[in-house]
Amino acid sequence: MATAAAVTTTIAVAQGGEPNSAAEKTLPAAQHAKKKADGKPEPDARGVVLAVHGGAGTALDRATTSPKLEKAYRNGLSKALRAGQKVLNRGGSSTDAVQAAVERLEDNPLFNAGKGAVFTADAGHELDASIMRGSDLKAGAVAGVRNVRNPIQAARLVMDKSKHVMLAGEGADDFAAQHGLRTVTQDYYFTKARWDALMKEKAAEAGDTSASKSKELRADEQSKGTVGAVAIDHDKDLSAATSTGGLTNKLPGRVGDSPIIGAGTYAKNGVAAASATGAGEVFIRGAATSTISNLIEFGRKDIAHAAYQVIVKRLPQLGGTGGVIALGPDGAFDAPHSSPGMLHGYLKKDGTIVTRIFPDESPANS
């Protein structure tokens, strides 16, 4: 059981700059657990302008996670937040900020989006992404792309340069190439860790019980399929974006919630921006992110109650777990998850960056 030790890693960051000091804000993990368990959740943080996640799944273990790996995860989340921060600091839009943040996560092989995407059952890569602007509910998405280096850029193109919301497969790849996006061959996405996970998954599927408990599959489960970002800008416009490589050993052509507006991604000004991660089929059936928004807009719930109700209470009843990052127009932020862990972090107005990768890291409640 968690103790009341320091559990949140906070990096104070000067606006537009690199980390300039290290500090810690603490809250007993037991207090946080009680806050969530008693049905009266409070936002994880206030004054947030940008947040990212790196996937929900099994929890990272402090005892077995090396300092090097912990630093790599935190740096990956922090670099994504700093990329979005640069956009916001120069007066850019929240849409540009979430795109910039997700691009950094897509380029990081630690996460399952872009470089480092998982393999399908036929040893290929099919990637999905979506983006939504809260000011006018414009959205764009791509599904099953195989040759776009940064799928979130293709999703943005669909939103800005077409009359459609989603393009899939070869059509989406062609559309991206025609508009000058950088294309790659399938081997660009390859990482040995993801290949090893596919081999172990196939062995487990064939009846090898030891494979199902392998370190390769445990590592694969720690980042369960998705990255995402939510932001609010100087005009109070909300935006959200999500990108994924999907599930290891998924059937070719399978599409999860990440490119589906209202399931994996949703943003509406004055209400909320949300990006989800987890069991995609369940998040589709439960219309996860739009339901959070609707509970706020029509049910008059606050951001923490709405997100907690959907992610922790409702979706597990449909047979799947996961998490969400949700941001309100007042800067209230919450990141509930029914999975054991969820990699995420956020940026506050004052430039503070907070990253959370371990399950006993509790909100600063500030």
Short mmCIF file of C-alpha atoms in Angstrom, two decimals:
data_model
loop_
_atom_site.label_atom_id
_atom_site.label_comp_id
_atom_site.label_asym_id
_atom_site.label_seq_id
_atom_site.Cartn_x
_atom_site.Cartn_y
_atom_site.Cartn_z
CA MET A 1 0.00 0.00 0.00
CA ALA A 2 1.28 3.47 -0.86
CA THR A 3 2.64 5.65 1.90
CA ALA A 4 2.46 9.39 2.44
CA ALA A 5 5.84 9.91 0.87
CA ALA A 6 6.63 12.43 -1.83
CA VAL A 7 4.98 11.08 -4.93
CA THR A 8 4.78 13.81 -7.57
CA THR A 9 7.70 14.89 -9.70
CA THR A 10 7.43 18.56 -10.64
CA ILE A 11 9.82 20.51 -12.80
CA ALA A 12 9.58 24.29 -12.65
CA VAL A 13 10.08 25.64 -16.15
CA ALA A 14 10.54 29.24 -17.16
CA GLN A 15 8.11 30.30 -19.86
CA GLY A 16 9.60 29.29 -23.18
CA GLY A 17 12.74 27.87 -21.63
CA GLU A 18 14.35 24.72 -20.31
CA PRO A 19 13.88 23.41 -16.79
CA ASN A 20 15.63 25.80 -14.40
CA SER A 21 15.02 24.18 -11.02
CA ALA A 22 13.75 20.97 -9.49
CA ALA A 23 11.00 20.97 -6.88
CA GLU A 24 8.50 18.57 -5.43
CA LYS A 25 4.87 18.99 -4.50
CA THR A 26 3.46 16.20 -2.43
CA LEU A 27 0.13 14.73 -1.51
CA PRO A 28 -0.27 11.45 0.37
CA ALA A 29 -1.20 8.72 -2.08
CA ALA A 30 -3.75 7.42 0.42
CA GLN A 31 -5.44 10.82 0.45
CA HIS A 32 -5.72 10.79 -3.32
CA ALA A 33 -7.10 7.25 -3.29
CA LYS A 34 -9.75 8.24 -0.74
CA LYS A 35 -10.65 11.31 -2.74
CA LYS A 36 -11.36 9.13 -5.77
CA ALA A 37 -12.95 6.28 -3.85
CA ASP A 38 -15.50 8.39 -2.00
CA GLY A 39 -17.13 9.43 -5.27
CA LYS A 40 -16.19 13.09 -4.92
CA PRO A 41 -13.22 13.55 -7.22
CA GLU A 42 -11.44 16.86 -7.46
CA PRO A 43 -9.38 17.95 -10.47
CA ASP A 44 -5.82 16.70 -10.45
CA ALA A 45 -4.61 20.25 -11.08
CA ARG A 46 -5.79 23.77 -11.83
CA GLY A 47 -4.32 26.45 -14.03
CA VAL A 48 -3.33 23.91 -16.69
CA VAL A 49 -2.92 25.07 -20.30
CA LEU A 50 -1.58 21.89 -21.93
CA ALA A 51 -1.50 18.19 -21.06
CA VAL A 52 -0.26 15.04 -22.76
CA HIS A 53 -0.50 11.30 -22.25
CA GLY A 54 1.68 8.44 -23.42
CA GLY A 55 -0.75 5.55 -23.06
CA ALA A 56 -2.58 3.57 -20.39
CA GLY A 57 -1.81 0.00 -19.44
CA THR A 58 0.00 -1.97 -16.76
CA ALA A 59 1.78 0.18 -14.24
CA LEU A 60 5.48 0.91 -14.24
CA ASP A 61 7.09 -0.50 -11.11
CA ARG A 62 9.39 1.81 -9.16
CA ALA A 63 11.41 -1.17 -7.95
CA THR A 64 12.18 -2.51 -11.41
CA THR A 65 12.17 0.64 -13.55
CA SER A 66 15.74 1.80 -13.99
CA PRO A 67 16.61 5.47 -13.39
CA LYS A 68 17.59 5.65 -17.05
CA LEU A 69 14.19 4.44 -18.25
CA GLU A 70 12.34 6.68 -15.80
CA LYS A 71 14.31 9.65 -17.07
CA ALA A 72 13.58 8.69 -20.69
CA TYR A 73 9.82 8.55 -20.06
CA ARG A 74 9.78 11.83 -18.17
CA ASN A 75 11.93 13.54 -20.79
CA GLY A 76 9.66 12.27 -23.55
CA LEU A 77 6.57 13.72 -21.90
CA SER A 78 8.37 16.94 -20.99
CA LYS A 79 9.68 17.49 -24.53
CA ALA A 80 6.16 17.11 -25.88
CA LEU A 81 4.88 19.64 -23.36
CA ARG A 82 7.68 22.08 -24.18
CA ALA A 83 6.90 21.78 -27.89
CA GLY A 84 3.31 22.79 -27.22
CA GLN A 85 4.43 25.47 -24.78
CA LYS A 86 6.51 27.16 -27.47
CA VAL A 87 3.41 27.42 -29.66
CA LEU A 88 1.29 28.89 -26.87
CA ASN A 89 4.01 31.31 -25.75
CA ARG A 90 4.18 32.90 -29.19
CA GLY A 91 0.40 33.33 -29.26
CA GLY A 92 -0.32 30.25 -31.35
CA SER A 93 -3.54 28.31 -31.29
CA SER A 94 -4.38 25.37 -29.06
CA THR A 95 -4.77 23.30 -32.24
CA ASP A 96 -1.20 24.02 -33.26
CA ALA A 97 -0.06 23.30 -29.70
CA VAL A 98 -1.63 19.84 -29.44
CA GLN A 99 -0.33 18.95 -32.90
CA ALA A 100 3.20 19.99 -31.95
CA ALA A 101 3.05 18.00 -28.72
CA VAL A 102 1.75 14.85 -30.40
CA GLU A 103 4.36 15.09 -33.16
CA ARG A 104 7.09 14.84 -30.50
CA LEU A 105 5.45 11.75 -29.03
CA GLU A 106 5.09 10.20 -32.48
CA ASP A 107 8.82 10.67 -33.02
CA ASN A 108 9.71 8.98 -29.71
CA PRO A 109 10.09 5.17 -29.98
CA LEU A 110 9.16 4.74 -26.31
CA PHE A 111 5.55 5.43 -27.25
CA ASN A 112 3.19 3.54 -29.52
CA ALA A 113 2.58 6.14 -32.23
CA GLY A 114 4.70 6.82 -35.30
CA LYS A 115 8.21 5.55 -34.66
CA GLY A 116 7.81 2.61 -32.30
CA ALA A 117 4.28 1.70 -33.37
CA VAL A 118 3.23 -1.87 -32.64
CA PHE A 119 2.92 -4.57 -35.28
CA THR A 120 -0.28 -5.95 -36.76
CA ALA A 121 -0.88 -9.70 -37.04
CA ASP A 122 0.71 -9.72 -40.49
CA ALA A 123 3.81 -7.93 -39.19
CA GLY A 124 2.89 -4.56 -40.65
CA HIS A 125 2.11 -1.15 -39.19
CA GLU A 126 -1.21 0.67 -39.48
CA LEU A 127 -1.52 3.97 -37.67
CA ASP A 128 -4.48 6.17 -36.68
CA ALA A 129 -4.77 9.79 -35.55
CA SER A 130 -7.31 12.55 -35.02
CA ILE A 131 -7.48 16.22 -34.07
CA MET A 132 -10.40 18.46 -33.10
CA ARG A 133 -10.84 22.21 -32.66
CA GLY A 134 -13.30 23.30 -30.01
CA SER A 135 -14.13 26.72 -31.46
CA ASP A 136 -16.13 25.37 -34.42
CA LEU A 137 -16.09 21.57 -33.83
CA LYS A 138 -13.96 21.06 -36.93
CA ALA A 139 -12.12 17.75 -36.89
CA GLY A 140 -9.85 15.59 -39.01
CA ALA A 141 -8.72 11.98 -38.76
CA VAL A 142 -6.82 9.25 -40.57
CA ALA A 143 -7.07 5.51 -40.04
CA GLY A 144 -4.84 2.66 -41.15
CA VAL A 145 -2.11 4.81 -42.69
CA ARG A 146 1.06 2.94 -43.56
CA ASN A 147 3.46 5.51 -44.96
CA VAL A 148 2.98 8.82 -43.14
CA ARG A 149 5.82 9.70 -40.78
CA ASN A 150 3.55 11.79 -38.52
CA PRO A 151 -0.09 10.71 -38.73
CA ILE A 152 -1.26 13.69 -36.67
CA GLN A 153 -0.10 15.95 -39.50
CA ALA A 154 -2.25 13.97 -41.91
CA ALA A 155 -5.25 14.28 -39.59
CA ARG A 156 -4.73 18.06 -39.49
CA LEU A 157 -4.62 18.13 -43.29
CA VAL A 158 -7.94 16.31 -43.50
CA MET A 159 -9.45 18.93 -41.18
CA ASP A 160 -7.95 21.94 -42.97
CA LYS A 161 -7.73 20.85 -46.61
CA SER A 162 -10.71 18.59 -47.23
CA LYS A 163 -14.46 18.58 -46.74
CA HIS A 164 -14.23 15.28 -44.87
CA VAL A 165 -13.59 14.24 -41.27
CA MET A 166 -11.81 10.92 -41.82
CA LEU A 167 -9.76 9.32 -44.57
CA ALA A 168 -8.54 5.73 -44.34
CA GLY A 169 -5.92 3.43 -45.77
CA GLU A 170 -4.35 4.08 -49.15
CA GLY A 171 -6.56 7.12 -49.73
CA ALA A 172 -5.29 8.75 -46.57
CA ASP A 173 -1.66 7.98 -47.44
CA ASP A 174 -2.13 9.39 -50.96
CA PHE A 175 -3.84 12.52 -49.65
CA ALA A 176 -0.96 13.15 -47.26
CA ALA A 177 1.67 12.65 -49.97
CA GLN A 178 -0.18 14.91 -52.40
CA HIS A 179 -0.06 17.70 -49.83
CA GLY A 180 3.65 17.32 -49.26
CA LEU A 181 3.79 15.44 -45.99
CA ARG A 182 6.90 13.42 -45.33
CA THR A 183 6.37 9.77 -46.22
CA VAL A 184 8.32 6.74 -45.03
CA THR A 185 8.58 3.04 -45.72
CA GLN A 186 7.26 0.55 -43.21
CA ASP A 187 10.67 -0.16 -41.75
CA TYR A 188 10.78 3.41 -40.37
CA TYR A 189 8.32 2.44 -37.63
CA PHE A 190 10.29 -0.67 -36.60
CA THR A 191 11.75 -1.11 -33.13
CA LYS A 192 13.10 -4.38 -31.81
CA ALA A 193 11.04 -4.07 -28.61
CA ARG A 194 7.80 -4.00 -30.60
CA TRP A 195 8.94 -6.89 -32.80
CA ASP A 196 9.80 -8.97 -29.74
CA ALA A 197 6.37 -8.19 -28.31
CA LEU A 198 4.70 -9.42 -31.49
CA MET A 199 6.66 -12.67 -31.40
CA LYS A 200 5.72 -13.26 -27.76
CA GLU A 201 2.09 -12.40 -28.46
CA LYS A 202 1.97 -14.93 -31.28
CA ALA A 203 3.60 -17.53 -29.06
CA ALA A 204 1.06 -16.87 -26.33
CA GLU A 205 -1.73 -17.10 -28.89
CA ALA A 206 -0.38 -20.52 -29.88
CA GLY A 207 -0.57 -21.73 -26.27
CA ASP A 208 2.82 -20.86 -24.82
CA THR A 209 1.85 -19.85 -21.26
CA SER A 210 5.33 -18.58 -20.45
CA ALA A 211 5.16 -16.13 -23.34
CA SER A 212 2.10 -14.43 -21.93
CA LYS A 213 4.08 -13.58 -18.79
CA SER A 214 7.21 -12.48 -20.62
CA LYS A 215 9.02 -9.22 -19.96
CA GLU A 216 8.45 -8.29 -23.61
CA LEU A 217 4.68 -8.37 -23.27
CA ARG A 218 4.77 -6.69 -19.86
CA ALA A 219 6.78 -3.85 -21.39
CA ASP A 220 4.38 -3.67 -24.33
CA GLU A 221 1.41 -3.41 -21.98
CA GLN A 222 2.92 -0.49 -20.10
CA SER A 223 2.14 1.79 -23.05
CA LYS A 224 -1.18 0.57 -24.32
CA GLY A 225 -1.54 2.02 -27.74
CA THR A 226 -1.96 5.76 -27.70
CA VAL A 227 -0.54 9.25 -27.22
CA GLY A 228 -2.54 12.43 -27.00
CA ALA A 229 -2.72 16.09 -26.01
CA VAL A 230 -5.26 18.69 -24.89
CA ALA A 231 -4.75 22.46 -24.69
CA ILE A 232 -6.35 25.86 -24.19
CA ASP A 233 -4.90 29.02 -25.74
CA HIS A 234 -5.01 32.79 -25.15
CA ASP A 235 -8.37 33.01 -26.94
CA LYS A 236 -9.81 30.33 -24.62
CA ASP A 237 -10.10 27.93 -27.56
CA LEU A 238 -9.83 24.25 -26.62
CA SER A 239 -8.32 21.52 -28.81
CA ALA A 240 -7.51 17.83 -28.54
CA ALA A 241 -5.43 15.36 -30.53
CA THR A 242 -4.75 11.62 -30.36
CA SER A 243 -2.44 9.25 -32.25
CA THR A 244 -1.76 5.51 -32.06
CA GLY A 245 -0.17 2.45 -33.55
CA GLY A 246 -3.05 0.33 -32.26
CA LEU A 247 -2.78 -3.03 -30.55
CA THR A 248 -0.01 -5.59 -30.87
CA ASN A 249 -1.08 -8.46 -33.17
CA LYS A 250 -4.29 -6.67 -34.17
CA LEU A 251 -6.07 -7.83 -37.32
CA PRO A 252 -5.09 -5.85 -40.41
CA GLY A 253 -7.70 -3.18 -40.96
CA ARG A 254 -8.65 -2.93 -37.29
CA VAL A 255 -9.46 0.64 -36.22
CA GLY A 256 -9.72 1.64 -32.57
CA ASP A 257 -11.07 4.74 -30.87
CA SER A 258 -8.13 7.07 -31.50
CA PRO A 259 -9.26 8.40 -34.92
CA ILE A 260 -12.94 8.44 -33.97
CA ILE A 261 -14.30 11.82 -32.93
CA GLY A 262 -16.31 11.42 -29.75
CA ALA A 263 -14.57 8.20 -28.76
CA GLY A 264 -10.82 8.88 -28.62
CA THR A 265 -10.85 12.65 -29.18
CA TYR A 266 -13.24 15.51 -28.48
CA ALA A 267 -13.09 19.26 -27.90
CA LYS A 268 -15.76 21.91 -27.48
CA ASN A 269 -15.17 25.47 -26.36
CA GLY A 270 -16.58 26.32 -22.98
CA VAL A 271 -16.94 22.63 -22.11
CA ALA A 272 -13.90 20.36 -22.36
CA ALA A 273 -11.07 18.88 -24.42
CA ALA A 274 -10.32 15.19 -23.98
CA SER A 275 -7.97 12.54 -25.38
CA ALA A 276 -8.42 8.90 -24.44
CA THR A 277 -6.23 5.81 -24.26
CA GLY A 278 -6.99 2.19 -23.53
CA ALA A 279 -9.30 -0.55 -24.83
CA GLY A 280 -10.37 1.08 -28.08
CA GLU A 281 -13.39 -1.07 -28.78
CA VAL A 282 -14.85 -0.23 -25.38
CA PHE A 283 -14.11 3.48 -25.76
CA ILE A 284 -15.94 3.43 -29.11
CA ARG A 285 -18.97 1.65 -27.68
CA GLY A 286 -19.05 4.02 -24.71
CA ALA A 287 -18.46 7.17 -26.82
CA ALA A 288 -15.94 8.05 -24.13
CA THR A 289 -14.80 11.59 -24.85
CA SER A 290 -18.08 13.01 -26.14
CA THR A 291 -19.89 11.51 -23.15
CA ILE A 292 -17.51 13.37 -20.83
CA SER A 293 -18.30 16.57 -22.71
CA ASN A 294 -22.04 15.92 -22.63
CA LEU A 295 -22.03 15.21 -18.89
CA ILE A 296 -20.44 18.62 -18.39
CA GLU A 297 -22.58 20.55 -20.86
CA PHE A 298 -25.97 18.94 -20.28
CA GLY A 299 -25.51 17.12 -16.97
CA ARG A 300 -23.83 20.10 -15.31
CA LYS A 301 -20.99 17.95 -13.98
CA ASP A 302 -17.53 19.41 -13.44
CA ILE A 303 -14.52 18.09 -15.33
CA ALA A 304 -13.38 15.71 -12.59
CA HIS A 305 -16.82 14.21 -11.94
CA ALA A 306 -17.56 13.74 -15.64
CA ALA A 307 -14.21 12.14 -16.50
CA TYR A 308 -14.26 9.90 -13.43
CA GLN A 309 -17.84 8.78 -14.09
CA VAL A 310 -17.07 7.72 -17.66
CA ILE A 311 -13.59 6.25 -17.27
CA VAL A 312 -13.73 4.63 -13.85
CA LYS A 313 -17.42 3.85 -13.43
CA ARG A 314 -19.00 3.26 -16.85
CA LEU A 315 -16.45 1.91 -19.30
CA PRO A 316 -15.14 -0.96 -17.15
CA GLN A 317 -18.70 -2.31 -17.16
CA LEU A 318 -18.32 -2.72 -20.93
CA GLY A 319 -15.25 -4.89 -20.43
CA GLY A 320 -12.25 -2.63 -20.89
CA THR A 321 -9.95 -0.26 -19.06
CA GLY A 322 -7.99 2.85 -19.93
CA GLY A 323 -7.69 6.52 -19.14
CA VAL A 324 -8.26 10.04 -20.35
CA ILE A 325 -6.74 13.48 -20.04
CA ALA A 326 -9.49 16.08 -19.76
CA LEU A 327 -9.11 19.87 -19.64
CA GLY A 328 -11.80 22.42 -18.87
CA PRO A 329 -12.08 26.03 -20.07
CA ASP A 330 -11.04 27.26 -16.61
CA GLY A 331 -7.82 25.25 -16.64
CA ALA A 332 -9.13 22.47 -14.42
CA PHE A 333 -7.43 19.22 -15.41
CA ASP A 334 -8.11 15.61 -14.57
CA ALA A 335 -6.51 12.32 -15.66
CA PRO A 336 -8.54 9.41 -14.27
CA HIS A 337 -7.75 5.87 -15.36
CA SER A 338 -9.19 2.45 -14.62
CA SER A 339 -6.03 0.74 -15.87
CA PRO A 340 -3.22 0.22 -13.34
CA GLY A 341 -1.17 3.01 -14.88
CA MET A 342 -1.21 5.90 -17.35
CA LEU A 343 1.78 7.92 -18.50
CA HIS A 344 0.90 11.62 -18.57
CA GLY A 345 1.98 15.13 -17.73
CA TYR A 346 0.82 18.72 -17.84
CA LEU A 347 1.96 22.32 -18.17
CA LYS A 348 0.60 25.08 -15.95
CA LYS A 349 0.22 28.79 -16.69
CA ASP A 350 3.24 29.61 -14.58
CA GLY A 351 5.44 27.31 -16.68
CA THR A 352 5.54 24.41 -14.23
CA ILE A 353 5.73 21.00 -15.89
CA VAL A 354 4.55 17.91 -14.00
CA THR A 355 5.08 14.34 -15.25
CA ARG A 356 3.55 11.19 -13.78
CA ILE A 357 4.65 7.70 -14.73
CA PHE A 358 4.23 5.69 -11.53
CA PRO A 359 0.86 4.70 -10.01
CA ASP A 360 1.68 6.14 -6.57
CA GLU A 361 2.31 9.63 -7.93
CA SER A 362 -0.63 11.65 -6.69
CA PRO A 363 -1.95 14.99 -7.92
CA ALA A 364 -0.53 18.15 -6.42
CA ASN A 365 -4.17 19.29 -6.13
CA SER A 366 -3.16 22.83 -6.98
#
